[in-house]
Coordinates of C-alpha atoms and ligand atoms in Angstrom, one line a residue:
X1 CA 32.7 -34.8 8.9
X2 CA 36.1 -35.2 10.5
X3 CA 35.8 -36.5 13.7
X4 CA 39.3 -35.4 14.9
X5 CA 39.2 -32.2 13.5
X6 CA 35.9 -32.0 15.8
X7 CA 37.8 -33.3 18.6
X8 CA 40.2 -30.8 18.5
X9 CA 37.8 -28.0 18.3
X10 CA 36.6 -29.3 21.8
X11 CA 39.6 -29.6 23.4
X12 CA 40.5 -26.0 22.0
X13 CA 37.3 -24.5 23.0
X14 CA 36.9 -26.1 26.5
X15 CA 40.3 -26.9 27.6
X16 CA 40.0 -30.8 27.7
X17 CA 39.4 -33.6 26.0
X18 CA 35.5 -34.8 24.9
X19 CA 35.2 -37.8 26.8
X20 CA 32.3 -38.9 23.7
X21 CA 31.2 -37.8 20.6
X22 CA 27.6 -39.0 19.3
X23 CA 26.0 -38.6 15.2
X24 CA 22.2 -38.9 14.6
X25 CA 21.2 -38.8 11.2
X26 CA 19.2 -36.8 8.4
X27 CA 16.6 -37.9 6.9
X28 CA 14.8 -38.0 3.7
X29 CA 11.1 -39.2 3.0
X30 CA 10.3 -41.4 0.2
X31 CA 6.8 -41.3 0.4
X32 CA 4.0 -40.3 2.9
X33 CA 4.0 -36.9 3.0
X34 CA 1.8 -35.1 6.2
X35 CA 0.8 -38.2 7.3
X36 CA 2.4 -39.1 10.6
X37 CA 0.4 -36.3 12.7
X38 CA -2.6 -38.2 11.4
X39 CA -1.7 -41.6 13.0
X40 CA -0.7 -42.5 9.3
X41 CA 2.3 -44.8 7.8
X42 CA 5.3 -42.9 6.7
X43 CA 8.2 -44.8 4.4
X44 CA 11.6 -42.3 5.0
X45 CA 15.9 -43.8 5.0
X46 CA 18.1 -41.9 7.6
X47 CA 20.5 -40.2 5.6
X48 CA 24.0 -40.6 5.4
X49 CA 24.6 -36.5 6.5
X50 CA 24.4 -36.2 10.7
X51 CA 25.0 -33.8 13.3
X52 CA 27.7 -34.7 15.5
X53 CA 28.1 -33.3 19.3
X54 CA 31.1 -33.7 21.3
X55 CA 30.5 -33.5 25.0
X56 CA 31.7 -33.9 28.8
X57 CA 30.3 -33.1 32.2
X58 CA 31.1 -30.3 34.2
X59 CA 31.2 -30.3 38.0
X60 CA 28.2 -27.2 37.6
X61 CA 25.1 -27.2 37.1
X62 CA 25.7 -25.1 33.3
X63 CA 25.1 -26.6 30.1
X64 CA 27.7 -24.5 27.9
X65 CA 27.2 -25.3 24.3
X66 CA 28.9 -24.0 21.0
X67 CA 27.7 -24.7 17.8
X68 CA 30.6 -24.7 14.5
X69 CA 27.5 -24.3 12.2
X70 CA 26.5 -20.7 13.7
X71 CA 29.7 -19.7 15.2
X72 CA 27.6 -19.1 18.6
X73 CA 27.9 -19.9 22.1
X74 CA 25.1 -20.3 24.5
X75 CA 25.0 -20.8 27.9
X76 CA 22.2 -21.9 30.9
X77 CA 21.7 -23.3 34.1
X78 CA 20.4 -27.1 34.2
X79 CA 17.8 -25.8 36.7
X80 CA 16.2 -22.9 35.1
X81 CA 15.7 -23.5 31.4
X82 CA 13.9 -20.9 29.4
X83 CA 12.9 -20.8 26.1
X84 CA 14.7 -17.9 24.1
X85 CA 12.7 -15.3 22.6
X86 CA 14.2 -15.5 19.3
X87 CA 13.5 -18.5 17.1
X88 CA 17.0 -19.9 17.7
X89 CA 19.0 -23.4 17.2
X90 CA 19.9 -22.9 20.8
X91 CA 16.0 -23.9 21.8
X92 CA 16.5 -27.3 20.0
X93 CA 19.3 -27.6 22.5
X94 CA 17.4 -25.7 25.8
X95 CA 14.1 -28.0 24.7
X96 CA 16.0 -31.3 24.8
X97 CA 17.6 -30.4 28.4
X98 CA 14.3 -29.5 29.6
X99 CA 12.7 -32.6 28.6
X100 CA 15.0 -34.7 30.4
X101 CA 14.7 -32.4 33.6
X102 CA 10.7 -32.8 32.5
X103 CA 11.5 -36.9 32.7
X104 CA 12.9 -37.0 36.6
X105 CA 16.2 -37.8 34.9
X106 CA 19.4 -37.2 35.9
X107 CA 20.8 -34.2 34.7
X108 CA 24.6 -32.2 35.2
X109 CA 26.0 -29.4 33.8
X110 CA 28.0 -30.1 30.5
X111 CA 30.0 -28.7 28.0
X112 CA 29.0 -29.4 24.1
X113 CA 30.0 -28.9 20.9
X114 CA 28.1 -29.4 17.9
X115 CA 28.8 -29.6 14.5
X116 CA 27.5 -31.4 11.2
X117 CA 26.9 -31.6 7.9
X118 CA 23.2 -32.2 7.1
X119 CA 21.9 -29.1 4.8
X120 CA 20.4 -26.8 7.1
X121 CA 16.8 -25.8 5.8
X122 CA 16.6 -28.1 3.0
X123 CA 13.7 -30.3 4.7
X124 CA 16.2 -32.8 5.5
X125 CA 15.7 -32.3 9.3
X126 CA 18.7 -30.8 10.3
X127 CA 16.7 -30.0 14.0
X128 CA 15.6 -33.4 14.2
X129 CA 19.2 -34.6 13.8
X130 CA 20.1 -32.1 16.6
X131 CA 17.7 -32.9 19.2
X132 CA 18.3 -36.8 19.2
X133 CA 21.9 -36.4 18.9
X134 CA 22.1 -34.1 22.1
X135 CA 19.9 -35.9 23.7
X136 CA 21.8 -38.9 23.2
X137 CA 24.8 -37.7 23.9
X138 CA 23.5 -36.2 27.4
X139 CA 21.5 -40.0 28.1
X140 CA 25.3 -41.4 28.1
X141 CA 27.0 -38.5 30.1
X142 CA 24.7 -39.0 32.8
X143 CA 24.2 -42.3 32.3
X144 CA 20.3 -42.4 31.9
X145 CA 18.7 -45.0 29.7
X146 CA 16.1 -44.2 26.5
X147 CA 14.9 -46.5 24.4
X148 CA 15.2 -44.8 20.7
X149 CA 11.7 -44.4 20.9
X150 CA 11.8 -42.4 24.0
X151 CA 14.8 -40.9 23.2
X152 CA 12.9 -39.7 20.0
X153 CA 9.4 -38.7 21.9
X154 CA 11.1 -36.7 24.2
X155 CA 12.8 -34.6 21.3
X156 CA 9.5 -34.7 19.3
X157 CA 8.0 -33.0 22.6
X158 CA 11.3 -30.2 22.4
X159 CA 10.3 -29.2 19.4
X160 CA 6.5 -28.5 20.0
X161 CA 7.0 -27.1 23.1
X162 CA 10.0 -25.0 23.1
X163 CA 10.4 -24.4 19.1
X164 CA 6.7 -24.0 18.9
X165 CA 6.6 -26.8 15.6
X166 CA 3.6 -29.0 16.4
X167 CA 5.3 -31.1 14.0
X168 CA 5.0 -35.2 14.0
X169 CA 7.4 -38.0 15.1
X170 CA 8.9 -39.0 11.6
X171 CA 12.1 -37.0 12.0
X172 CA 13.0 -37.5 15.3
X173 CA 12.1 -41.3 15.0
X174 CA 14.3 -41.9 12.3
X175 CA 17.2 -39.8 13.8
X176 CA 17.2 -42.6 16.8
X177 CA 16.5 -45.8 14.8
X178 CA 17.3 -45.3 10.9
X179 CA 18.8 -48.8 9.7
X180 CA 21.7 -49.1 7.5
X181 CA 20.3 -49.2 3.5
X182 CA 16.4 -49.4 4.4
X183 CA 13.8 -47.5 4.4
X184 CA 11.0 -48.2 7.6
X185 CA 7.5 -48.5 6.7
X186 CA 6.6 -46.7 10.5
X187 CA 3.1 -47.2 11.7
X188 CA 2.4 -43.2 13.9
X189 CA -0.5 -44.3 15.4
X190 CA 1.8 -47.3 17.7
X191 CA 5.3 -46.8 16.6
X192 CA 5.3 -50.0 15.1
X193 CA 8.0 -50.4 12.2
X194 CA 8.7 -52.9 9.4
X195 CA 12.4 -52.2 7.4
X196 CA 12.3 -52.3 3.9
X197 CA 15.6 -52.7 1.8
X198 CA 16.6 -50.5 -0.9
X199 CA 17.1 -52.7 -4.0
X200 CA 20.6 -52.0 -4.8
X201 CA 19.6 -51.0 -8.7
X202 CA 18.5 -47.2 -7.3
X203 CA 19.5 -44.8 -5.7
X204 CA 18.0 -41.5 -4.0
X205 CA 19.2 -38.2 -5.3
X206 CA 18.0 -35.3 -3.5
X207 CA 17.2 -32.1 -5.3
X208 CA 17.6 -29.1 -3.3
X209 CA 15.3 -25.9 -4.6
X210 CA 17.1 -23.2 -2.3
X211 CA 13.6 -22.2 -2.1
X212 CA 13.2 -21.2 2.2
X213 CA 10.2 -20.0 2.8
X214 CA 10.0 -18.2 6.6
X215 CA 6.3 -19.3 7.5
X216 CA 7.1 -22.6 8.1
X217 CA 6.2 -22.7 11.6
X218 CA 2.7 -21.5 11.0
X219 CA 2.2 -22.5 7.3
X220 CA 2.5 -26.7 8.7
X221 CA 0.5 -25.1 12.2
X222 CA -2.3 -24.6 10.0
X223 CA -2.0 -27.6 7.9
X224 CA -2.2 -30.0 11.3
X225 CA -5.0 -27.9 12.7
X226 CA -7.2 -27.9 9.8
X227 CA -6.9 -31.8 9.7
X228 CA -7.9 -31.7 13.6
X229 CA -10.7 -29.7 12.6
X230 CA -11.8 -32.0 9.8
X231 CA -11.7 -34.9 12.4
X232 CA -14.1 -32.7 14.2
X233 CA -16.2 -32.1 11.7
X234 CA -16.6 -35.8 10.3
X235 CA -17.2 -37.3 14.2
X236 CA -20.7 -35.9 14.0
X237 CA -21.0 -38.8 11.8
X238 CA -18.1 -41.1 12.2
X239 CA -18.2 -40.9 16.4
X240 CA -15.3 -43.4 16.6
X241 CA -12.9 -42.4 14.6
X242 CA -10.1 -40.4 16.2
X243 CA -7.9 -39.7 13.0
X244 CA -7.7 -39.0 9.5
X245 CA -5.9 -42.6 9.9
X246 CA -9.5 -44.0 10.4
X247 CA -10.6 -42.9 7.5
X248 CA -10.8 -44.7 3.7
X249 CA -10.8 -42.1 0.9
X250 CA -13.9 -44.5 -0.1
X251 CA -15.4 -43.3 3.9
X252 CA -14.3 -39.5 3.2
X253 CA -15.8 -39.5 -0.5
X254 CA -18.9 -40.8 1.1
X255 CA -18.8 -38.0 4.3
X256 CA -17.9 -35.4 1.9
X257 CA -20.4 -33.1 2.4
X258 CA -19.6 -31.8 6.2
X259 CA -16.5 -30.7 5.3
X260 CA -15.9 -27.0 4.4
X261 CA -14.5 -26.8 0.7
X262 CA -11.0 -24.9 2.1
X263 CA -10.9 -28.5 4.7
X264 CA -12.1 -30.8 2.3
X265 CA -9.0 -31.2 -0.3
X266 CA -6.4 -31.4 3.2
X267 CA -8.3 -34.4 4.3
X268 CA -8.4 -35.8 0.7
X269 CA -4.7 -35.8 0.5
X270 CA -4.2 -37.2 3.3
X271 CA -6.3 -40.5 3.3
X272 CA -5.1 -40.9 -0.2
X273 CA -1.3 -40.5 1.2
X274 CA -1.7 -43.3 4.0
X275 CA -3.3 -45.2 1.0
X276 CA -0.6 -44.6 -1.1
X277 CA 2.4 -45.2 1.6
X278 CA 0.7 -48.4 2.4
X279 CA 0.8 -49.5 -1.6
X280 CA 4.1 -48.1 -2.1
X281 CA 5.9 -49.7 0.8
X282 CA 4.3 -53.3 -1.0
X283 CA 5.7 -52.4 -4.3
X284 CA 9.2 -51.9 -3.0
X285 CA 9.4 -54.3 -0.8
X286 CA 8.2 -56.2 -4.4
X287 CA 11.5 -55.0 -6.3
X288 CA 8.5 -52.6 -8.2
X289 CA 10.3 -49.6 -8.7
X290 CA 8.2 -48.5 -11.8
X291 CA 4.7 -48.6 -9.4
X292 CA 7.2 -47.1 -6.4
X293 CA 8.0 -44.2 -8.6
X294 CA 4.4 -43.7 -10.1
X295 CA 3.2 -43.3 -6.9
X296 CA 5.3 -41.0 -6.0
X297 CA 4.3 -38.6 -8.9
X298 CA 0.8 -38.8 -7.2
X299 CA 2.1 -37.6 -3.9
X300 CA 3.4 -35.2 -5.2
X301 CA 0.3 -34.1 -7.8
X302 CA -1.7 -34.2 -4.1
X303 CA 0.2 -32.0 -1.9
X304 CA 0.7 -29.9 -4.8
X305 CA -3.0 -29.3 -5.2
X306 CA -4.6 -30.8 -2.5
X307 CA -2.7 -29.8 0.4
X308 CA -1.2 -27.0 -1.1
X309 CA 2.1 -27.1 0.7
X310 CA 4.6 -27.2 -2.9
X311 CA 6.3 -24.1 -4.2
X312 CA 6.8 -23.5 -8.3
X313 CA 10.8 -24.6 -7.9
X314 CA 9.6 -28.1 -6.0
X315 CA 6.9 -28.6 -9.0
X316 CA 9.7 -27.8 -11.9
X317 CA 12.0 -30.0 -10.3
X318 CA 9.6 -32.8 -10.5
X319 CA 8.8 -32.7 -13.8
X320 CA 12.3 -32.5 -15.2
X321 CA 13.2 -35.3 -13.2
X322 CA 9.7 -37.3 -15.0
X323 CA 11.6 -36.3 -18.4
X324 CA 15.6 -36.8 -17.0
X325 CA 17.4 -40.7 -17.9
X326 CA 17.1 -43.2 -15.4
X327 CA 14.0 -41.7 -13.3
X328 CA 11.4 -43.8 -11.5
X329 CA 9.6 -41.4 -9.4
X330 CA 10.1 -37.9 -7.9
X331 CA 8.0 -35.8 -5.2
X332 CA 8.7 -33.1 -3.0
X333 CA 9.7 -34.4 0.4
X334 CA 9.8 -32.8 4.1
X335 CA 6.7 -30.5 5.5
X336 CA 7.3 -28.0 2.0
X337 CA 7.2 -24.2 1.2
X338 CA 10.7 -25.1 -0.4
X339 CA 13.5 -27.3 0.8
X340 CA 14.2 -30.5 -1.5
X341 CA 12.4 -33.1 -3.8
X342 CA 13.7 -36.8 -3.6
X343 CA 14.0 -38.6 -6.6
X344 CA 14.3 -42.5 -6.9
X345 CA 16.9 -43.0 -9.6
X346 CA 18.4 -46.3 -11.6
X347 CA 21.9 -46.8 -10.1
X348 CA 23.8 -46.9 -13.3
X349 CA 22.1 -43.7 -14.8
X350 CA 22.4 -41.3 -12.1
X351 CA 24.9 -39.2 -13.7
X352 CA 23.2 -39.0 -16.7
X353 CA 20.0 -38.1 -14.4
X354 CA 22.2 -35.5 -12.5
X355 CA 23.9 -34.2 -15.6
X356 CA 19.9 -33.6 -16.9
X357 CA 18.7 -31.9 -14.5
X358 CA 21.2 -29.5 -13.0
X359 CA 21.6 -27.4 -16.0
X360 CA 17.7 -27.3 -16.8
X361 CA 17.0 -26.1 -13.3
X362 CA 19.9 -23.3 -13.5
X363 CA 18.5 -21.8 -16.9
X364 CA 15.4 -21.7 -15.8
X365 CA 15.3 -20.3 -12.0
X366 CA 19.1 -19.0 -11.9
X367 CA 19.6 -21.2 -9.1
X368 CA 22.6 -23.5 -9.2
X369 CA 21.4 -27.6 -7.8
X370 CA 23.7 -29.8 -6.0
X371 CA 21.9 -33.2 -6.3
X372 CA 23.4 -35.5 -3.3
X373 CA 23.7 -39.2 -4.1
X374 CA 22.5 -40.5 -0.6
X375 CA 22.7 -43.7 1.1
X376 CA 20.2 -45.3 3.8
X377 CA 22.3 -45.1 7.1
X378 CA 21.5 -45.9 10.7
X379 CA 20.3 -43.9 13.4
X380 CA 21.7 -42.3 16.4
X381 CA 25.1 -43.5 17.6
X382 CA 28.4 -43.0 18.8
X383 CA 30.9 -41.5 16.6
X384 CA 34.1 -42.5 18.1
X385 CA 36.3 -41.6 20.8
X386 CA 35.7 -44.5 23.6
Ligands
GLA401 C1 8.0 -32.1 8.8 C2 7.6 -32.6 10.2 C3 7.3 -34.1 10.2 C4 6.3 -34.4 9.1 C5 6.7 -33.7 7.7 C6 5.6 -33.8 6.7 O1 9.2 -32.7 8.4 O2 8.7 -32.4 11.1 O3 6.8 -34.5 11.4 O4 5.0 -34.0 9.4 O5 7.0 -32.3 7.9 O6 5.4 -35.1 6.3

């Protein structure tokens, strides 16, 4: 991303100089899959892809904002936010705004610009990356103060209530407080995080499938309410437990029975996924990268049949990675129906790896890959421009 060439956009577009321009980060998930709206452990890296916004204030009360991605402009008055009809980046933008208006804090008109270079719909949380970074780049024209963790709550909260995702905090957390080569081990239940480092022997490719499925939204809706409904179900004889989170797969094995067989597999993969995060995030932090990757083939075998969120290209990319030189582990990552597998890969063999898998994937789908070699990078920050 060229930060000048940005700059200049601005200045072009608006007539004046930005007086800041922000980044917040990508992010990839190496393990723990569906897990954070359960008040489970997730282990993802920021990645080193961001969405950058360029901004100033205005002496309005309009928030005018362009984004280089979509070639669009939209426009609204700080006072009045509405959620557009249409499912639309500009509600990412309209959601943020609001929930700093929500918050009691201060709030002028501004102009923005946005650009960036995460993949958009490749499960890499391209909207995640946009709400922190335009909220943070609003916190410092107005001169509010977040923590990252409120900073990433109150975009979380954009996105369930003006996107309509009743998605979890993972994205948005790591979009504010990603750390430079690790991965975070984050407890969802408190917010809680321990960093990890990323042995410098590996490194994590990213397989996109170009596989976009449009039910999403409602697809993940159904997931999280079916694991609300399971929580339901198993108080009648568990009364204290208030999550999947509270759960053993020992407990649910045992409690079986009052779950209906279409609920039963979702809760399975999740307690076996906090389980699993919990194990994995030891072995790593242990330098074992064969029990890492080994648990990642079993995420992966579990959403594939358990929670059913996988799509044939995400399960094909998997198992030529198993077979492709230099491969630990690989498992779909992000909420699924398509977007990208991540794939934990011996540093010195990656081009072997890449060189492996591309070709197999194109002969058999038609669909060209463009593995990314990516690189644990921090969270939300300024970009440059004093
Ligand atoms: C999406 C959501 C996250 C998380 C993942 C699945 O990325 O935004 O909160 O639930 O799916 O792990």
């Amino acid at each position: 991303m060229n930060i000048h060439a940005l700059r200049d956009a601005f200045q072009e577009r608006y007539g004046v100089t930005p007086r800041l321009i922000v980044r917040a980060p990508g992010r990839v998930n190496l393990i723990g899959e569906h897990t954070d709206y359960n008040d489970g452990f997730v282990l993802p890296i920021a990645i080193d892809r961001a969405t950058f916004v360029a901004g100033r204030l205005r002496d309005d009360r309009t928030i005018r904002v362009y984004s280089a991605q979509f070639d669009l402009e939209d426009q609204f008055d700080v006072d009045t936010i509405e959620r557009l009809p249409d499912a639309s980046w500009a509600n990412y933008v309209r959601g943020v705004a609001r929930g700093i208006q929500a918050r009691d804090l201060p709030l002028a008109g501004a102009d923005l610009l946005i650009d960036g270079n995460v993949p958009l719909g490749s499960g890499l949380s391209s909207s995640a990356s946009l709400e922190v970074a335009v909220g943070y780049a609003l916190q410092l024209l107005n001169n509010f103060n977040l923590l990252g963790e409120e900073l990433a709550l109150l975009a979380q909260g954009a996105e369930n209530s003006f996107v309509g995702m009743q998605c979890g905090i993972m994205d948005q957390f790591m979009a504010a407080l990603g750390q430079f080569d690790h991965a975070l081990l984050l407890d969802c239940r408190d917010l809680s995080y321990r960093t990890i480092p990323i042995p410098p022997a590996v490194r994590i490719v990213i397989c996109d499938s170009g596989v976009r499925h449009s039910l999403v939204g409602s697809e993940y809706n159904d997931r999280r309410a079916a694991c609300t409904e399971a929580v339901r179900l198993l108080k009648a004889r568990l009364p204290k437990i208030t999550a999947l989170r509270d759960l053993s797969p020992a407990d649910l094995e045992r409690h079986a029975a009052v779950l209906p067989a279409d609920i039963l597999p979702r809760a399975q993969h999740v307690v076996t996924e906090i389980e699993r995060t919990q194990i994995a995030a030891q072995a790593l932090e242990q330098g074992d990268l064969a029990r890492f990757g080994s648990l990642m083939y079993d995420s992966h075998a579990s959403l594939r049949d358990n929670y059913e969120v996988s799509v044939p290209e995400l399960d094909l990319l998997v198992e030529l990675a198993r077979s492709a030189p230099g491969c630990y582990g690989a498992r779909m990552t992000g909420g699924g129906f398509g977007g990208s597998t991540v794939n934990l890969v011996a540093a010195d063999q990656v081009d072997a790896f890449v060189a492996a898998i591309g070709p197999a994937y194109q002969r058999q789908t038609g669909r060209q890959l463009d593995p990314l070699v990516c690189r644990a990078s921090d969270g939300v920050g300024r970009a440059s421009i004093k």
